Amino acid sequence: MAAVVSSALAAPSHAPSTILGNGAYSCGTWTADRRDGGEVWDTDRSWLAGYLSGYSVFGGSITNVIEGLDRDARAQWVDNYCDAHPLDPIYTAADALIAELRRRGGR
């Protein structure tokens, strides 16, 4: 599995961490996987669900950011982010989604 060291590019603000799994791949990879469908696309969505769930358990004061946000809505939000930022890693899109949901006051 690929790993990258994250920086504080987007909320949530956290110390540099090692990102494992599909989240370390580029948004361009997310977009290609989405287009191709299949098992790899399923693992991308599963990685996103796990990352967001982890934030909901261990995150800041608004921790249940994903309540009521279904798998397709999460994927569509990341699709839009990745279309605009194809070179960013997927975890950056996930962090940006968390930041957006926090701005809205959680779910």
N, C-alpha and C. Protein backbone atom coordinates (compact mmCIF):
# COMPACT_ATOMS: atom_id res chain seq x y z
N MET A 1 0.83 -1.18 0.00
CA MET A 1 0.00 0.00 0.00
C MET A 1 0.87 1.24 0.00
N ALA A 2 0.38 2.24 -0.67
CA ALA A 2 1.12 3.49 -0.74
C ALA A 2 0.89 4.29 0.53
N ALA A 3 1.85 5.11 0.85
CA ALA A 3 1.73 5.98 2.02
C ALA A 3 2.34 7.33 1.69
N VAL A 4 1.75 8.36 2.22
CA VAL A 4 2.30 9.69 2.09
C VAL A 4 2.19 10.37 3.44
N VAL A 5 2.99 11.39 3.62
CA VAL A 5 2.90 12.17 4.85
C VAL A 5 2.03 13.37 4.55
N SER A 6 0.99 13.54 5.35
CA SER A 6 0.07 14.63 5.11
C SER A 6 0.59 15.91 5.76
N SER A 7 0.15 17.01 5.23
CA SER A 7 0.43 18.30 5.83
C SER A 7 -0.90 18.94 6.17
N ALA A 8 -0.84 20.03 6.86
CA ALA A 8 -2.07 20.69 7.30
C ALA A 8 -2.63 21.56 6.18
N LEU A 9 -2.96 20.96 5.05
CA LEU A 9 -3.50 21.69 3.91
C LEU A 9 -4.96 22.04 4.08
N ALA A 10 -5.70 21.20 4.76
CA ALA A 10 -7.13 21.41 4.93
C ALA A 10 -7.55 20.87 6.28
N ALA A 11 -8.65 21.41 6.81
CA ALA A 11 -9.16 20.88 8.06
C ALA A 11 -9.60 19.46 7.82
N PRO A 12 -9.56 18.55 8.73
CA PRO A 12 -9.22 18.82 10.10
C PRO A 12 -7.72 19.04 10.28
N SER A 13 -7.41 19.93 11.19
CA SER A 13 -6.02 20.20 11.48
C SER A 13 -5.48 19.06 12.32
N HIS A 14 -4.43 18.44 11.85
CA HIS A 14 -3.84 17.33 12.59
C HIS A 14 -2.35 17.31 12.35
N ALA A 15 -1.65 16.67 13.26
CA ALA A 15 -0.21 16.53 13.10
C ALA A 15 0.06 15.71 11.85
N PRO A 16 1.23 15.90 11.23
CA PRO A 16 1.55 15.08 10.06
C PRO A 16 1.35 13.60 10.38
N SER A 17 0.70 12.93 9.48
CA SER A 17 0.33 11.53 9.67
C SER A 17 0.68 10.74 8.44
N THR A 18 0.83 9.45 8.60
CA THR A 18 1.00 8.57 7.47
C THR A 18 -0.37 8.12 7.01
N ILE A 19 -0.65 8.32 5.75
CA ILE A 19 -1.93 7.91 5.19
C ILE A 19 -1.69 6.63 4.41
N LEU A 20 -2.41 5.60 4.78
CA LEU A 20 -2.28 4.30 4.13
C LEU A 20 -3.49 4.02 3.25
N GLY A 21 -3.31 3.15 2.30
CA GLY A 21 -4.43 2.69 1.48
C GLY A 21 -4.76 3.65 0.36
N ASN A 22 -5.96 3.53 -0.14
CA ASN A 22 -6.39 4.26 -1.33
C ASN A 22 -6.35 5.77 -1.14
N GLY A 23 -6.47 6.25 0.08
CA GLY A 23 -6.45 7.69 0.32
C GLY A 23 -5.15 8.35 -0.05
N ALA A 24 -4.08 7.58 -0.17
CA ALA A 24 -2.78 8.12 -0.54
C ALA A 24 -2.65 8.32 -2.05
N TYR A 25 -3.56 7.76 -2.82
CA TYR A 25 -3.51 7.90 -4.27
C TYR A 25 -4.07 9.25 -4.69
N SER A 26 -3.82 9.62 -5.93
CA SER A 26 -4.25 10.94 -6.43
C SER A 26 -5.75 10.96 -6.71
N CYS A 27 -6.27 12.17 -6.73
CA CYS A 27 -7.66 12.36 -7.14
C CYS A 27 -7.87 11.89 -8.58
N GLY A 28 -6.84 11.99 -9.40
CA GLY A 28 -6.95 11.47 -10.75
C GLY A 28 -7.22 9.98 -10.76
N THR A 29 -6.60 9.28 -9.80
CA THR A 29 -6.85 7.84 -9.66
C THR A 29 -8.29 7.59 -9.22
N TRP A 30 -8.78 8.39 -8.26
CA TRP A 30 -10.18 8.30 -7.82
C TRP A 30 -11.11 8.41 -9.02
N THR A 31 -10.87 9.42 -9.85
CA THR A 31 -11.73 9.67 -11.02
C THR A 31 -11.68 8.51 -12.00
N ALA A 32 -10.50 7.98 -12.24
CA ALA A 32 -10.36 6.83 -13.16
C ALA A 32 -11.04 5.59 -12.58
N ASP A 33 -10.87 5.37 -11.27
CA ASP A 33 -11.51 4.22 -10.63
C ASP A 33 -13.02 4.34 -10.70
N ARG A 34 -13.53 5.54 -10.49
CA ARG A 34 -14.98 5.78 -10.56
C ARG A 34 -15.49 5.45 -11.96
N ARG A 35 -14.77 5.91 -12.95
CA ARG A 35 -15.16 5.67 -14.35
C ARG A 35 -15.16 4.18 -14.66
N ASP A 36 -14.14 3.46 -14.16
CA ASP A 36 -13.99 2.04 -14.45
C ASP A 36 -14.92 1.17 -13.62
N GLY A 37 -15.32 1.65 -12.45
CA GLY A 37 -16.19 0.87 -11.57
C GLY A 37 -15.48 -0.35 -11.03
N GLY A 38 -16.22 -1.30 -10.52
CA GLY A 38 -15.65 -2.56 -10.08
C GLY A 38 -15.07 -2.52 -8.68
N GLU A 39 -14.24 -3.51 -8.40
CA GLU A 39 -13.72 -3.71 -7.05
C GLU A 39 -12.84 -2.57 -6.57
N VAL A 40 -12.02 -2.01 -7.44
CA VAL A 40 -11.15 -0.92 -7.00
C VAL A 40 -11.98 0.29 -6.58
N TRP A 41 -13.02 0.59 -7.33
CA TRP A 41 -13.92 1.70 -6.97
C TRP A 41 -14.57 1.42 -5.61
N ASP A 42 -14.95 0.17 -5.38
CA ASP A 42 -15.52 -0.19 -4.08
C ASP A 42 -14.52 0.05 -2.96
N THR A 43 -13.25 -0.27 -3.19
CA THR A 43 -12.25 -0.04 -2.13
C THR A 43 -12.01 1.44 -1.91
N ASP A 44 -12.09 2.26 -2.96
CA ASP A 44 -11.96 3.71 -2.78
C ASP A 44 -13.07 4.23 -1.86
N ARG A 45 -14.30 3.83 -2.15
CA ARG A 45 -15.43 4.29 -1.32
C ARG A 45 -15.34 3.74 0.10
N SER A 46 -14.85 2.52 0.23
CA SER A 46 -14.69 1.94 1.57
C SER A 46 -13.60 2.68 2.34
N TRP A 47 -12.52 3.04 1.67
CA TRP A 47 -11.47 3.81 2.33
C TRP A 47 -12.05 5.12 2.83
N LEU A 48 -12.81 5.82 1.98
CA LEU A 48 -13.41 7.10 2.37
C LEU A 48 -14.32 6.93 3.58
N ALA A 49 -15.15 5.90 3.56
CA ALA A 49 -16.06 5.65 4.68
C ALA A 49 -15.28 5.41 5.97
N GLY A 50 -14.20 4.65 5.89
CA GLY A 50 -13.38 4.39 7.06
C GLY A 50 -12.69 5.64 7.58
N TYR A 51 -12.18 6.46 6.68
CA TYR A 51 -11.51 7.70 7.08
C TYR A 51 -12.49 8.65 7.77
N LEU A 52 -13.67 8.82 7.17
CA LEU A 52 -14.68 9.69 7.76
C LEU A 52 -15.20 9.13 9.08
N SER A 53 -15.35 7.82 9.15
CA SER A 53 -15.80 7.20 10.41
C SER A 53 -14.75 7.40 11.50
N GLY A 54 -13.48 7.24 11.13
CA GLY A 54 -12.41 7.47 12.09
C GLY A 54 -12.43 8.89 12.62
N TYR A 55 -12.68 9.84 11.74
CA TYR A 55 -12.79 11.24 12.19
C TYR A 55 -13.99 11.40 13.13
N SER A 56 -15.10 10.76 12.79
CA SER A 56 -16.29 10.88 13.63
C SER A 56 -16.05 10.32 15.03
N VAL A 57 -15.21 9.31 15.13
CA VAL A 57 -14.91 8.71 16.43
C VAL A 57 -13.87 9.53 17.19
N PHE A 58 -12.82 9.97 16.49
CA PHE A 58 -11.68 10.59 17.17
C PHE A 58 -11.48 12.06 16.86
N GLY A 59 -12.40 12.68 16.13
CA GLY A 59 -12.24 14.05 15.67
C GLY A 59 -12.49 15.09 16.73
N GLY A 60 -12.67 16.31 16.25
CA GLY A 60 -12.84 17.46 17.12
C GLY A 60 -14.20 17.53 17.79
N SER A 61 -14.60 18.74 18.14
CA SER A 61 -15.82 18.94 18.92
C SER A 61 -17.08 18.55 18.15
N ILE A 62 -17.08 18.70 16.84
CA ILE A 62 -18.21 18.24 16.02
C ILE A 62 -17.75 16.93 15.39
N THR A 63 -18.09 15.83 16.02
CA THR A 63 -17.50 14.58 15.57
C THR A 63 -18.39 13.78 14.64
N ASN A 64 -19.68 13.96 14.70
CA ASN A 64 -20.55 13.12 13.88
C ASN A 64 -20.86 13.83 12.56
N VAL A 65 -19.80 14.16 11.82
CA VAL A 65 -19.98 14.94 10.60
C VAL A 65 -20.67 14.19 9.48
N ILE A 66 -20.69 12.86 9.55
CA ILE A 66 -21.24 12.11 8.42
C ILE A 66 -22.65 11.58 8.64
N GLU A 67 -23.24 11.89 9.77
CA GLU A 67 -24.60 11.41 10.03
C GLU A 67 -25.54 11.90 8.95
N GLY A 68 -26.28 10.99 8.35
CA GLY A 68 -27.26 11.33 7.33
C GLY A 68 -26.68 11.55 5.94
N LEU A 69 -25.38 11.39 5.80
CA LEU A 69 -24.74 11.58 4.50
C LEU A 69 -24.44 10.20 3.92
N ASP A 70 -25.19 9.80 2.91
CA ASP A 70 -25.03 8.44 2.38
C ASP A 70 -23.80 8.28 1.50
N ARG A 71 -23.51 7.04 1.18
CA ARG A 71 -22.31 6.69 0.42
C ARG A 71 -22.25 7.41 -0.92
N ASP A 72 -23.36 7.50 -1.61
CA ASP A 72 -23.37 8.16 -2.91
C ASP A 72 -23.12 9.67 -2.79
N ALA A 73 -23.69 10.29 -1.75
CA ALA A 73 -23.48 11.73 -1.54
C ALA A 73 -22.02 12.02 -1.21
N ARG A 74 -21.41 11.18 -0.37
CA ARG A 74 -19.99 11.35 -0.04
C ARG A 74 -19.14 11.22 -1.30
N ALA A 75 -19.41 10.19 -2.09
CA ALA A 75 -18.64 9.95 -3.31
C ALA A 75 -18.82 11.10 -4.30
N GLN A 76 -20.03 11.61 -4.44
CA GLN A 76 -20.27 12.72 -5.36
C GLN A 76 -19.51 13.96 -4.94
N TRP A 77 -19.46 14.24 -3.64
CA TRP A 77 -18.71 15.40 -3.16
C TRP A 77 -17.23 15.24 -3.50
N VAL A 78 -16.68 14.06 -3.25
CA VAL A 78 -15.27 13.81 -3.57
C VAL A 78 -15.05 13.84 -5.09
N ASP A 79 -16.01 13.35 -5.87
CA ASP A 79 -15.92 13.45 -7.34
C ASP A 79 -15.71 14.91 -7.75
N ASN A 80 -16.53 15.79 -7.22
CA ASN A 80 -16.46 17.21 -7.58
C ASN A 80 -15.11 17.81 -7.17
N TYR A 81 -14.65 17.47 -5.97
CA TYR A 81 -13.36 17.96 -5.50
C TYR A 81 -12.25 17.44 -6.42
N CYS A 82 -12.27 16.16 -6.70
CA CYS A 82 -11.21 15.54 -7.49
C CYS A 82 -11.21 16.03 -8.94
N ASP A 83 -12.38 16.34 -9.49
CA ASP A 83 -12.42 16.91 -10.83
C ASP A 83 -11.67 18.25 -10.86
N ALA A 84 -11.77 19.01 -9.80
CA ALA A 84 -11.12 20.32 -9.73
C ALA A 84 -9.66 20.24 -9.28
N HIS A 85 -9.27 19.14 -8.62
CA HIS A 85 -7.92 19.00 -8.04
C HIS A 85 -7.35 17.62 -8.33
N PRO A 86 -7.14 17.27 -9.59
CA PRO A 86 -6.75 15.89 -9.93
C PRO A 86 -5.40 15.44 -9.37
N LEU A 87 -4.53 16.36 -9.03
CA LEU A 87 -3.21 15.98 -8.51
C LEU A 87 -3.17 15.84 -7.00
N ASP A 88 -4.21 16.33 -6.31
CA ASP A 88 -4.26 16.19 -4.85
C ASP A 88 -4.48 14.73 -4.47
N PRO A 89 -3.96 14.33 -3.31
CA PRO A 89 -4.28 12.98 -2.84
C PRO A 89 -5.73 12.90 -2.37
N ILE A 90 -6.28 11.72 -2.43
CA ILE A 90 -7.68 11.51 -2.05
C ILE A 90 -7.94 11.95 -0.61
N TYR A 91 -6.98 11.72 0.29
CA TYR A 91 -7.21 12.11 1.68
C TYR A 91 -7.43 13.62 1.81
N THR A 92 -6.84 14.41 0.91
CA THR A 92 -7.06 15.85 0.95
C THR A 92 -8.51 16.16 0.61
N ALA A 93 -9.08 15.43 -0.33
CA ALA A 93 -10.51 15.59 -0.64
C ALA A 93 -11.36 15.22 0.57
N ALA A 94 -10.99 14.14 1.26
CA ALA A 94 -11.73 13.73 2.46
C ALA A 94 -11.62 14.80 3.54
N ASP A 95 -10.43 15.37 3.73
CA ASP A 95 -10.26 16.45 4.71
C ASP A 95 -11.10 17.66 4.33
N ALA A 96 -11.15 17.98 3.04
CA ALA A 96 -11.96 19.12 2.59
C ALA A 96 -13.45 18.85 2.82
N LEU A 97 -13.89 17.61 2.63
CA LEU A 97 -15.28 17.25 2.91
C LEU A 97 -15.58 17.42 4.40
N ILE A 98 -14.68 16.96 5.24
CA ILE A 98 -14.86 17.13 6.68
C ILE A 98 -14.95 18.61 7.03
N ALA A 99 -14.07 19.42 6.46
CA ALA A 99 -14.08 20.86 6.73
C ALA A 99 -15.41 21.48 6.31
N GLU A 100 -15.91 21.07 5.14
CA GLU A 100 -17.20 21.59 4.67
C GLU A 100 -18.33 21.20 5.62
N LEU A 101 -18.35 19.95 6.04
CA LEU A 101 -19.40 19.51 6.95
C LEU A 101 -19.29 20.18 8.31
N ARG A 102 -18.09 20.43 8.77
CA ARG A 102 -17.91 21.17 10.04
C ARG A 102 -18.43 22.59 9.90
N ARG A 103 -18.15 23.23 8.74
CA ARG A 103 -18.66 24.59 8.53
C ARG A 103 -20.18 24.61 8.59
N ARG A 104 -20.79 23.54 8.12
CA ARG A 104 -22.26 23.45 8.13
C ARG A 104 -22.79 23.05 9.50
N GLY A 105 -21.89 22.79 10.43
CA GLY A 105 -22.32 22.46 11.79
C GLY A 105 -22.48 20.98 12.02
N GLY A 106 -21.84 20.16 11.22
CA GLY A 106 -21.97 18.71 11.40
C GLY A 106 -23.29 18.22 10.85
N ARG A 107 -23.50 16.96 11.03
CA ARG A 107 -24.74 16.33 10.56
C ARG A 107 -25.38 15.62 11.72
